[in-house]
């Protein structure tokens, strides 16, 4: 046995002993305080939940700083909301300590009852966006980087052709992800997982690092890891759609359920030999099922819409890295969307020997999202019209506000098509309509949560945690586009629920937080057979006791450490034999990437305007020198020389015209190790100077202009740096421009205002002319008064010959003076990801 594995076993023993201790304590305790085990952002709504087995109440609580052992906040009756009797508890209350914003580590006390420790601070979620990707890599089929081995390499033989002409044919469908702890694979969940990860990256590209290659092995490859993971899924979707007439829906069936084994050791015989080919099912408008059980399929649009939206967004975000693959995806998106229009209805997954399958009953949401992505990529307004029409067929995702639903009946659990319609600018009436629709869904869940101590309005159906992730995603998106604070408390409550503020006091994400109470015995062969953690996977979550009690083949293998917190209403078991509450799911995990991307972004302390980053984190004396250029390059060699002499890495945003006119300068700049990015191709003005929200350019023209800049960079031999940052021409943009850029995997950045450094382009006849001496003095005066931490300090690489007074000639003086004042100079990538 190697030392690493021995160490892991010792830790497992220690954790087991801890659980025995906690369990015995739980039996002697009568009250508990539940908190988010990770903690709270400084401006969060912060609420803990007190629960008791006794009919009791509290009138005061304290928050104690762990470092000083002093009480830093005392909550009185105004901060306590009595929520009365709850499932498994006789008494409960919500304890609000939102007013405490000081970073630190704390515990909360009410009488003799104490919470576990938790933190407050904007940095506490740093790096968490990559946690779900650990589980996604572990779920890979074909080559599995975690096992350093391959599995299911003979997939697959076609079955269930609705036309009866293409059965028993071999199709290479190797790849993708196993759906959960069994090894079935579905386009329904895989395409949604692909889209969710692509969407997460488009919203928060700065949150995702590059530590793994395309195969999932350790080692950077110049592509963000989340895009590597999404491409793994896209590659499989392409294989599942080998031609314009062939769309597959599912790989394998529940004959897979023959017992726990690692995927590379599985030897299921589907009739073609043990461990050989598995069946692959077609997308079918007719009920399917090879045995006595059949699904209720009525069409193809639910699956084809998911194909189209994933292919379309994939084409946009993969273009900088895989242009030929991107073109293929764009064509496949168009083909899938067209076929979906022609075949409305749902194509459900195929059951096997058991009656269980994904009972998806809605499809308009899938076509709505596909239409929006087609609109975003093409700019053709007929797609926008179609998206609105599809969206009106399902104004609110039906599970929102419902008490129950069948398994995956209304899927995906969040309608991102509504979000895209709510932010588009070309149909303001529809924009308002779909913002109302988003709010209506949230309001229904909020109303259902009334009286619940944990503010949980999610129905406890199978995979309730996935619904919870969908809900907090919609809360966050709605708040960001409207500024409406109505759902901030319930958003925080449902995030906190996933991280320990629930009746069981456990996080629902395996291994996160590392020192917290998290699932130790999930339904997974990796863990159960080999004690290998499935870190990052979100488990199914709590379920109605009535559902749990009637599932086939379910039992508890061990003593229930949460027995005291179970009820006749809802249960959760950290037990591998309970596949209904403790099995990690691939699609739920992928859906976490958006919200954890948001939380990770907060850790950086970035300042934003209209979706663009205008300042890095302010906790360190660091700044970035940013140079832009279009017509002129007279300062290029001076700037290069000064930066090299002073060992400073800068950031250069240059237009396509500049790259074409001065390719040698650009190559030399990159050779010196500086970051190069686009400044548009032709230096177009995107938005009206007086009415910032008024666009002067179409989406297709914007995308063409930006892509032409990138194309020119590649043509002259430049490497495209990642993450992709873009400073707009004239340093002027609006939220729509930011959203368009994000949909292409590009984050807009802009200079930090205040120093007047950007006025170095002015010439003496201009009213706003400032001399270089005045600008230099302004910079230093601003630093004395306000500091320059996190600044993007803009200087032009060249200016009009009419300006003989060049600021770049003072660059060395400025660098030396700021270094003397304790500042470090970083390129933009380092500054924004520090």
XYZ file of N, CA, C and O in Angstrom, residues 487-660:
696
model
N -35.351 38.790 -3.700
C -35.076 37.368 -3.527
C -33.668 37.104 -2.991
O -33.188 35.979 -3.044
N -33.020 38.140 -2.483
C -31.666 37.939 -1.975
C -31.635 37.014 -0.765
O -30.732 36.188 -0.626
N -32.631 37.145 0.124
C -32.623 36.289 1.309
C -32.857 34.836 0.949
O -32.158 33.944 1.443
N -33.801 34.562 0.074
C -34.072 33.163 -0.265
C -32.954 32.587 -1.132
O -32.631 31.397 -1.041
N -32.322 33.433 -1.950
C -31.149 32.965 -2.704
C -30.050 32.522 -1.746
O -29.484 31.421 -1.888
N -29.748 33.367 -0.768
C -28.717 33.010 0.209
C -29.124 31.780 1.007
O -28.297 30.902 1.289
N -30.401 31.694 1.372
C -30.871 30.559 2.168
C -30.706 29.249 1.419
O -30.300 28.232 2.003
N -30.996 29.248 0.127
C -30.889 28.005 -0.647
C -29.440 27.652 -0.974
O -29.077 26.480 -1.053
N -28.595 28.661 -1.134
C -27.158 28.382 -1.229
C -26.664 27.795 0.083
O -25.930 26.796 0.107
N -27.079 28.419 1.184
C -26.652 27.950 2.507
C -27.175 26.539 2.784
O -26.504 25.740 3.442
N -28.382 26.254 2.306
C -28.951 24.899 2.446
C -27.993 23.866 1.860
O -27.729 22.827 2.474
N -27.454 24.160 0.683
C -26.547 23.215 0.029
C -25.242 23.064 0.788
O -24.549 22.054 0.643
N -24.901 24.054 1.624
C -23.601 24.045 2.296
C -23.716 23.864 3.807
O -22.805 24.198 4.542
N -24.858 23.314 4.255
C -24.936 22.904 5.655
C -26.046 23.502 6.465
O -26.329 23.006 7.573
N -26.687 24.562 6.008
C -27.774 25.165 6.765
C -29.077 24.455 6.398
O -29.927 24.986 5.678
N -29.196 23.222 6.877
C -30.336 22.354 6.614
C -30.559 21.484 7.846
O -29.729 21.491 8.767
N -31.640 20.742 7.924
C -31.916 19.978 9.155
C -30.807 19.019 9.556
O -30.620 18.736 10.743
N -30.043 18.516 8.591
C -29.026 17.506 8.869
C -27.655 18.134 9.159
O -26.739 17.441 9.580
N -27.506 19.402 8.891
C -26.246 20.084 9.171
C -25.092 19.613 8.318
O -23.937 19.640 8.743
N -25.387 19.208 7.082
C -24.336 18.684 6.210
C -24.334 19.407 4.870
O -25.385 19.805 4.366
N -23.155 19.578 4.301
C -23.055 20.061 2.930
C -23.530 18.962 1.992
O -23.388 17.770 2.283
N -24.080 19.356 0.868
C -24.558 18.407 -0.131
C -23.548 18.202 -1.258
O -23.844 17.514 -2.239
N -22.358 18.791 -1.113
C -21.311 18.666 -2.121
C -20.181 17.831 -1.531
O -19.620 18.187 -0.486
N -19.862 16.736 -2.169
C -18.869 15.819 -1.619
C -17.520 16.523 -1.459
O -16.989 17.104 -2.407
N -16.989 16.501 -0.227
C -15.662 17.039 0.026
C -15.564 18.540 0.105
O -14.459 19.075 0.215
N -16.702 19.254 0.069
C -16.658 20.710 0.137
C -17.693 21.218 1.130
O -18.880 20.901 0.988
N -17.258 21.959 2.176
C -15.879 22.380 2.429
C -15.035 21.228 2.973
O -15.554 20.298 3.574
N -13.739 21.344 2.777
C -12.832 20.230 3.061
C -12.914 19.764 4.505
O -12.860 18.569 4.785
N -13.028 20.692 5.453
C -13.057 20.325 6.868
C -14.481 20.244 7.413
O -14.665 20.135 8.622
N -15.460 20.284 6.549
C -16.842 20.308 7.007
C -17.484 18.937 7.048
O -16.853 17.910 6.797
N -18.761 18.924 7.416
C -19.572 17.718 7.364
C -20.101 17.613 5.940
O -20.950 18.396 5.515
N -19.585 16.664 5.175
C -20.001 16.476 3.788
C -20.263 14.986 3.568
O -19.873 14.156 4.398
N -20.916 14.610 2.461
C -21.198 13.188 2.227
C -19.921 12.343 2.243
O -18.996 12.586 1.478
N -19.896 11.345 3.134
C -18.745 10.450 3.265
C -18.984 9.088 2.630
O -18.048 8.370 2.328
N -20.260 8.755 2.465
C -20.602 7.416 1.973
C -21.572 7.513 0.800
O -22.660 6.957 0.828
N -21.198 8.254 -0.249
C -22.116 8.427 -1.372
C -22.314 7.140 -2.158
O -21.505 6.212 -2.074
N -23.388 7.112 -2.927
C -23.678 5.967 -3.786
C -22.712 5.998 -4.973
O -22.992 6.554 -6.024
N -21.537 5.420 -4.772
C -20.472 5.458 -5.782
C -19.539 4.279 -5.587
O -19.093 4.013 -4.460
N -19.222 3.599 -6.667
C -18.273 2.488 -6.587
C -16.881 2.986 -6.224
O -16.115 2.289 -5.552
N -16.531 4.172 -6.672
C -15.218 4.729 -6.346
C -15.020 4.750 -4.827
O -13.995 4.317 -4.310
N -16.024 5.271 -4.132
C -15.906 5.416 -2.681
C -16.198 4.120 -1.949
O -15.451 3.703 -1.063
N -17.294 3.459 -2.323
C -17.723 2.287 -1.568
C -16.733 1.124 -1.690
O -16.463 0.434 -0.704
N -16.186 0.931 -2.876
C -15.280 -0.207 -3.081
C -13.821 0.138 -2.845
O -13.039 -0.707 -2.412
N -13.446 1.387 -3.103
C -12.022 1.726 -3.091
C -11.678 2.913 -2.192
O -10.539 3.365 -2.184
N -12.659 3.412 -1.453
C -12.452 4.545 -0.546
C -11.846 5.754 -1.263
O -11.073 6.527 -0.693
N -12.195 5.910 -2.522
C -11.732 7.048 -3.312
C -12.835 8.112 -3.310
O -13.949 7.845 -3.763
N -12.587 9.296 -2.800
C -13.652 10.308 -2.737
C -14.049 10.805 -4.122
O -13.232 10.861 -5.039
N -15.315 11.143 -4.257
C -15.820 11.713 -5.517
C -16.022 13.211 -5.299
O -17.117 13.753 -5.436
N -14.928 13.864 -4.989
C -14.950 15.277 -4.598
C -15.585 16.151 -5.673
O -15.286 16.016 -6.860
N -16.443 17.062 -5.222
C -17.059 18.029 -6.128
C -18.422 17.643 -6.620
O -19.138 18.484 -7.168
N -18.818 16.373 -6.443
C -20.127 15.948 -6.914
C -21.228 16.371 -5.955
O -21.097 16.222 -4.741
N -22.313 16.899 -6.484
C -23.460 17.244 -5.649
C -24.401 16.041 -5.623
O -24.721 15.464 -6.661
N -24.805 15.624 -4.427
C -25.664 14.448 -4.293
C -27.115 14.826 -4.561
O -27.483 16.006 -4.543
N -27.945 13.790 -4.805
C -29.357 14.021 -5.155
C -30.067 14.940 -4.177
O -30.822 15.811 -4.562
N -29.860 14.679 -2.880
C -30.448 15.537 -1.878
C -31.715 14.984 -1.256
O -32.214 13.921 -1.625
N -32.270 15.715 -0.289
C -33.430 15.249 0.478
C -34.612 14.884 -0.408
O -34.821 15.484 -1.476
N -35.388 13.916 0.075
C -36.522 13.419 -0.705
C -37.696 13.191 0.234
O -37.510 12.890 1.431
N -38.910 13.346 -0.291
C -40.085 13.030 0.517
C -39.980 11.599 1.034
O -39.626 10.681 0.277
N -40.291 11.402 2.277
C -40.264 10.057 2.850
C -41.199 9.132 2.088
O -40.923 7.934 1.936
N -42.286 9.666 1.577
C -43.242 8.848 0.837
C -42.636 8.296 -0.445
O -42.955 7.175 -0.858
N -41.749 9.063 -1.086
C -41.066 8.577 -2.293
C -40.003 7.569 -1.896
O -39.910 6.479 -2.480
N -39.195 7.924 -0.897
C -38.117 7.042 -0.449
C -38.651 5.660 -0.080
O -38.060 4.635 -0.424
N -39.783 5.632 0.585
C -40.332 4.374 1.103
C -40.860 3.461 0.001
O -41.096 2.275 0.255
N -41.032 3.992 -1.200
C -41.636 3.187 -2.256
C -40.709 2.907 -3.428
O -41.150 2.350 -4.442
N -39.433 3.273 -3.309
C -38.496 3.008 -4.392
C -38.020 1.560 -4.348
O -37.912 0.948 -3.282
N -37.716 1.035 -5.525
C -37.311 -0.360 -5.652
C -35.849 -0.521 -5.226
O -34.985 0.257 -5.633
N -35.567 -1.533 -4.423
C -34.193 -1.917 -4.109
C -33.449 -0.950 -3.224
O -32.218 -0.950 -3.220
N -34.160 -0.144 -2.463
C -33.481 0.846 -1.630
C -33.491 0.398 -0.173
O -34.458 -0.209 0.288
N -32.410 0.665 0.523
C -32.300 0.282 1.928
C -31.167 1.092 2.537
O -30.485 1.863 1.835
N -30.943 0.960 3.825
C -29.800 1.578 4.493
C -28.836 0.488 4.911
O -29.224 -0.470 5.594
N -27.584 0.637 4.523
C -26.573 -0.383 4.819
C -25.940 -0.189 6.189
O -25.359 -1.121 6.743
N -26.042 1.028 6.723
C -25.373 1.352 7.981
C -26.324 2.100 8.909
O -27.401 2.543 8.498
N -25.884 2.252 10.154
C -26.673 3.029 11.093
C -26.777 4.469 10.610
O -25.798 5.054 10.141
N -27.948 5.039 10.708
C -28.210 6.381 10.186
C -27.705 7.429 11.172
O -28.287 7.638 12.234
N -26.592 8.092 10.822
C -26.023 9.093 11.730
C -26.902 10.333 11.834
O -26.707 11.156 12.736
N -27.852 10.491 10.918
C -28.765 11.631 10.958
C -30.165 11.216 11.420
O -31.141 11.939 11.171
N -30.270 10.074 12.090
C -31.583 9.534 12.463
C -32.433 10.550 13.218
O -33.652 10.640 13.008
N -31.813 11.310 14.104
C -32.566 12.268 14.904
C -33.135 13.426 14.114
O -33.970 14.178 14.628
N -32.694 13.582 12.860
C -33.133 14.713 12.043
C -34.066 14.285 10.908
O -34.459 15.111 10.087
N -34.381 13.000 10.844
C -35.309 12.506 9.818
C -36.742 12.737 10.291
O -37.006 12.903 11.486
N -37.666 12.730 9.357
C -39.072 12.930 9.701
C -39.946 12.128 8.751
O -39.467 11.580 7.741
N -41.213 12.083 9.063
C -42.156 11.428 8.157
C -42.318 12.219 6.865
O -42.867 11.712 5.888
N -41.838 13.463 6.876
C -42.007 14.353 5.722
C -40.853 14.223 4.731
O -41.065 14.033 3.527
N -39.597 14.327 5.228
C -38.449 14.362 4.333
C -37.256 13.679 4.990
O -37.087 13.742 6.223
N -36.434 13.002 4.164
C -35.262 12.294 4.679
C -34.055 12.573 3.794
O -34.182 12.883 2.601
N -32.896 12.474 4.408
C -31.618 12.445 3.688
C -30.703 11.474 4.418
O -30.598 11.527 5.658
N -30.025 10.591 3.688
C -29.149 9.593 4.305
C -27.773 9.632 3.653
O -27.666 9.531 2.428
N -26.755 9.753 4.482
C -25.383 9.616 3.974
C -25.046 8.127 4.012
O -24.328 7.651 4.886
N -25.568 7.408 3.026
C -25.469 5.948 2.998
C -25.426 5.518 1.540
O -26.312 5.887 0.757
N -24.431 4.726 1.174
C -24.258 4.377 -0.239
C -25.452 3.612 -0.801
O -25.714 3.647 -2.015
N -26.202 2.905 0.083
C -27.319 2.115 -0.407
C -28.540 2.962 -0.743
O -29.476 2.483 -1.378
N -28.539 4.218 -0.322
C -29.647 5.118 -0.649
C -29.310 5.891 -1.922
O -28.763 6.988 -1.882
N -29.665 5.304 -3.051
C -29.367 5.960 -4.329
C -30.296 7.136 -4.594
O -30.066 7.923 -5.519
N -31.342 7.283 -3.778
C -32.298 8.365 -4.028
C -31.867 9.694 -3.439
O -32.261 10.753 -3.931
N -31.068 9.688 -2.369
C -30.659 10.955 -1.754
C -29.151 11.175 -1.767
O -28.703 12.308 -1.619
N -28.351 10.119 -1.973
C -26.907 10.258 -1.766
C -26.084 9.821 -2.967
O -24.937 9.421 -2.822
N -26.657 9.910 -4.149
C -25.904 9.609 -5.372
C -25.537 10.918 -6.070
O -26.414 11.718 -6.380
N -24.245 11.161 -6.317
C -23.875 12.372 -7.065
C -24.382 12.283 -8.503
O -24.413 11.201 -9.096
N -24.771 13.429 -9.050
C -25.237 13.473 -10.435
C -24.356 14.394 -11.264
O -23.936 15.449 -10.798
N -24.115 13.966 -12.483
C -23.236 14.715 -13.369
C -23.849 16.062 -13.771
O -23.190 17.105 -13.742
N -25.135 16.056 -14.148
C -25.726 17.300 -14.641
C -25.930 18.311 -13.518
O -25.724 19.520 -13.712
N -26.308 17.833 -12.319
C -26.434 18.751 -11.198
C -25.106 19.385 -10.851
O -25.023 20.574 -10.541
N -24.046 18.585 -10.926
C -22.709 19.092 -10.632
C -22.290 20.138 -11.657
O -21.757 21.199 -11.307
N -22.521 19.856 -12.935
C -22.184 20.829 -13.983
C -22.942 22.131 -13.778
O -22.415 23.226 -14.019
N -24.195 22.032 -13.314
C -25.008 23.227 -13.106
C -24.464 24.109 -11.991
O -24.765 25.307 -11.942
N -23.674 23.528 -11.095
C -23.072 24.313 -10.009
C -22.035 25.306 -10.515
O -21.695 26.258 -9.810
N -21.486 25.073 -11.702
C -20.355 25.890 -12.142
C -20.723 27.361 -12.289
O -19.878 28.234 -12.069
N -21.990 27.659 -12.651
C -22.366 29.066 -12.780
C -22.322 29.760 -11.423
O -21.686 30.814 -11.268
N -23.005 29.198 -10.433
C -23.088 29.902 -9.156
C -21.747 29.937 -8.444
O -21.382 30.952 -7.841
N -20.989 28.853 -8.527
C -19.663 28.879 -7.917
C -18.731 29.802 -8.698
O -17.809 30.384 -8.126
N -18.973 29.943 -9.993
C -18.225 30.932 -10.773
C -18.499 32.339 -10.276
O -17.578 33.159 -10.140
N -19.766 32.614 -9.968
C -20.128 33.917 -9.396
C -19.441 34.131 -8.051
O -18.848 35.195 -7.800
N -19.503 33.137 -7.177
C -18.889 33.273 -5.855
C -17.376 33.429 -5.962
O -16.775 34.228 -5.232
N -16.767 32.677 -6.869
C -15.320 32.790 -7.066
C -14.940 34.186 -7.537
O -13.912 34.743 -7.130
N -15.774 34.748 -8.398
C -15.487 36.091 -8.920
C -15.512 37.133 -7.804
O -14.739 38.101 -7.834
N -16.378 36.933 -6.802
C -16.433 37.888 -5.700
C -15.133 37.885 -4.904
O -14.739 38.885 -4.314
N -14.468 36.733 -4.879
C -13.227 36.624 -4.122
C -12.134 37.512 -4.690
O -11.205 37.900 -3.978
N -12.245 37.838 -5.955
C -11.216 38.654 -6.589
C -11.396 40.135 -6.294
O -10.506 40.937 -6.556
N -12.553 40.515 -5.777
C -12.789 41.922 -5.427
C -12.769 42.834 -6.633
O -12.358 44.000 -6.536
N -13.199 42.339 -7.777
C -13.137 43.126 -9.006
C -14.258 44.158 -9.048
O -15.383 43.891 -8.628
N -13.943 45.320 -9.561
C -14.942 46.372 -9.717
C -15.429 46.365 -11.157
O -14.633 46.291 -12.095
N -16.751 46.428 -11.328
C -17.339 46.309 -12.658
C -18.254 47.485 -12.971
O -18.887 48.048 -12.077
N -18.343 47.801 -14.251
C -19.322 48.749 -14.760
C -19.888 48.154 -16.041
O -19.142 47.779 -16.951
N -21.235 48.035 -16.097
C -21.921 47.519 -17.284
C -21.341 46.193 -17.760
O -21.253 45.929 -18.955
N -20.961 45.353 -16.817
C -20.442 44.039 -17.163
C -18.966 44.000 -17.484
O -18.393 42.926 -17.669
N -18.325 45.153 -17.541
C -16.896 45.210 -17.811
C -16.104 45.405 -16.525
O -16.556 46.098 -15.612
N -14.936 44.782 -16.440
C -14.082 44.922 -15.253
C -13.257 46.194 -15.397
O -12.534 46.363 -16.394
N -13.359 47.086 -14.409
C -12.614 48.348 -14.484
C -11.548 48.457 -13.398
O -10.790 49.434 -13.386
N -11.499 47.462 -12.506
C -10.472 47.511 -11.467
C -10.307 46.124 -10.858
O -11.273 45.401 -10.663
N -9.070 45.771 -10.569
C -8.791 44.516 -9.899
C -8.985 44.626 -8.403
O -9.438 45.653 -7.879
N -8.651 43.557 -7.700
C -8.785 43.546 -6.254
C -7.922 44.610 -5.593
O -6.821 44.920 -6.056
N -8.431 45.173 -4.506
C -7.759 46.308 -3.869
C -7.017 45.936 -2.583
O -6.578 46.816 -1.847
N -6.853 44.628 -2.341
C -6.209 44.212 -1.097
C -4.686 44.291 -1.169
O -4.015 44.246 -0.136
N -4.124 44.409 -2.371
C -2.673 44.447 -2.524
C -2.254 45.676 -3.321
O -3.018 46.176 -4.153
N -1.029 46.116 -3.087
C -0.504 47.278 -3.823
C 0.039 46.799 -5.172
O 1.244 46.724 -5.404
N -0.895 46.467 -6.024
C -0.565 45.993 -7.360
C -1.418 46.744 -8.376
O -2.560 47.093 -8.093
N -0.868 46.964 -9.548
C -1.609 47.576 -10.630
C -1.070 47.071 -11.954
O -0.019 46.415 -12.009
N -1.795 47.372 -13.007
C -1.390 46.924 -14.337
C -1.285 48.126 -15.264
O -2.172 48.987 -15.289
N -0.181 48.197 -15.999
C -0.030 49.202 -17.047
C -0.670 48.656 -18.319
O -0.309 47.581 -18.802
N -1.641 49.409 -18.837
C -2.399 48.977 -20.008
C -2.162 49.979 -21.137
O -2.320 51.189 -20.946
N -1.799 49.455 -22.295
C -1.498 50.295 -23.450
C -2.469 49.952 -24.575
O -2.671 48.784 -24.895
N -3.069 50.976 -25.173
C -3.942 50.757 -26.320
C -3.357 51.444 -27.540
O -2.600 52.425 -27.425
N -3.722 50.926 -28.710
C -3.197 51.506 -29.938
C -4.067 51.226 -31.137
O -4.685 50.151 -31.226
N -4.110 52.190 -32.060
C -4.866 52.022 -33.312
C -4.039 52.555 -34.488
O -3.458 51.781 -35.243
N -3.959 53.864 -34.604
C -3.247 54.451 -35.747
C -1.746 54.568 -35.528
O -0.947 54.381 -36.438
N -1.364 54.908 -34.304
C 0.012 55.336 -34.065
C 0.775 54.340 -33.192
O 0.214 53.708 -32.302
N 2.096 54.258 -33.450
C 2.963 53.358 -32.679
C 4.266 54.044 -32.313
O 5.269 53.386 -32.047
N 4.260 55.393 -32.270
C 5.507 56.110 -32.067
C 6.163 55.852 -30.715
O 7.368 56.012 -30.551
N 5.354 55.403 -29.720
C 5.934 55.149 -28.410
C 6.289 53.697 -28.158
O 6.783 53.347 -27.073
N 6.068 52.827 -29.142
C 6.194 51.387 -28.921
C 7.584 50.988 -28.445
O 7.737 50.259 -27.450
N 8.599 51.420 -29.152
C 9.959 50.984 -28.804
C 10.406 51.576 -27.461
O 11.084 50.902 -26.668
N 9.994 52.805 -27.199
C 10.321 53.411 -25.905
C 9.672 52.629 -24.770
O 10.315 52.316 -23.750
N 8.411 52.303 -24.956
C 7.674 51.560 -23.933
C 8.310 50.185 -23.719
O 8.515 49.747 -22.575
N 8.600 49.481 -24.817
C 9.243 48.166 -24.709
C 10.543 48.246 -23.901
O 10.790 47.428 -23.006
N 11.352 49.230 -24.253
C 12.657 49.370 -23.608
C 12.509 49.642 -22.112
O 13.202 49.037 -21.290
N 11.577 50.534 -21.758
C 11.384 50.892 -20.349
C 10.852 49.707 -19.554
O 11.299 49.426 -18.433
N 9.896 48.983 -20.122
C 9.319 47.841 -19.414
C 10.369 46.759 -19.181
O 10.453 46.178 -18.087
N 11.186 46.493 -20.209
C 12.215 45.460 -20.064
C 13.260 45.889 -19.030
O 13.675 45.085 -18.180
N 13.665 47.135 -19.075
C 14.683 47.634 -18.161
C 14.224 47.546 -16.706
O 15.013 47.229 -15.802
N 12.920 47.769 -16.484
C 12.396 47.791 -15.122
C 11.693 46.492 -14.733
O 11.036 46.431 -13.693
N 11.842 45.481 -15.581
C 11.282 44.153 -15.314
C 9.783 44.227 -15.014
O 9.288 43.679 -14.020
N 9.057 44.896 -15.881
C 7.617 45.065 -15.740
C 6.919 44.405 -16.921
O 7.329 44.589 -18.076
N 5.871 43.625 -16.628
C 5.044 43.034 -17.670
C 3.791 43.895 -17.842
O 3.075 44.159 -16.884
N 3.570 44.322 -19.070
C 2.419 45.169 -19.353
C 1.349 44.429 -20.124
O 1.449 43.228 -20.402
N 0.290 45.152 -20.471
C -0.850 44.614 -21.197
C -1.141 45.546 -22.366
O -1.243 46.769 -22.178
N -1.283 44.973 -23.558
C -1.474 45.768 -24.767
C -2.757 45.345 -25.465
O -2.929 44.173 -25.807
N -3.647 46.318 -25.679
C -4.860 46.087 -26.456
C -4.738 46.905 -27.745
O -4.727 48.151 -27.700
N -4.677 46.201 -28.874
C -4.376 46.835 -30.150
C -5.415 46.443 -31.195
O -5.927 45.316 -31.170
N -5.722 47.359 -32.092
C -6.729 47.064 -33.116
C -6.154 46.159 -34.200
O -4.935 46.001 -34.338
N -7.077 45.601 -34.998
C -6.637 44.817 -36.147
C -5.830 45.659 -37.110
O -4.849 45.183 -37.704
N -6.225 46.922 -37.261
C -5.468 47.817 -38.140
C -4.040 47.982 -37.627
O -3.081 48.021 -38.416
N -3.881 48.095 -36.320
C -2.536 48.221 -35.753
C -1.729 46.956 -36.039
O -0.561 47.034 -36.466
N -2.326 45.793 -35.790
C -1.601 44.540 -35.996
C -1.168 44.387 -37.445
O -0.075 43.889 -37.737
N -2.030 44.820 -38.373
C -1.674 44.703 -39.790
C -0.591 45.703 -40.175
O 0.262 45.421 -41.016
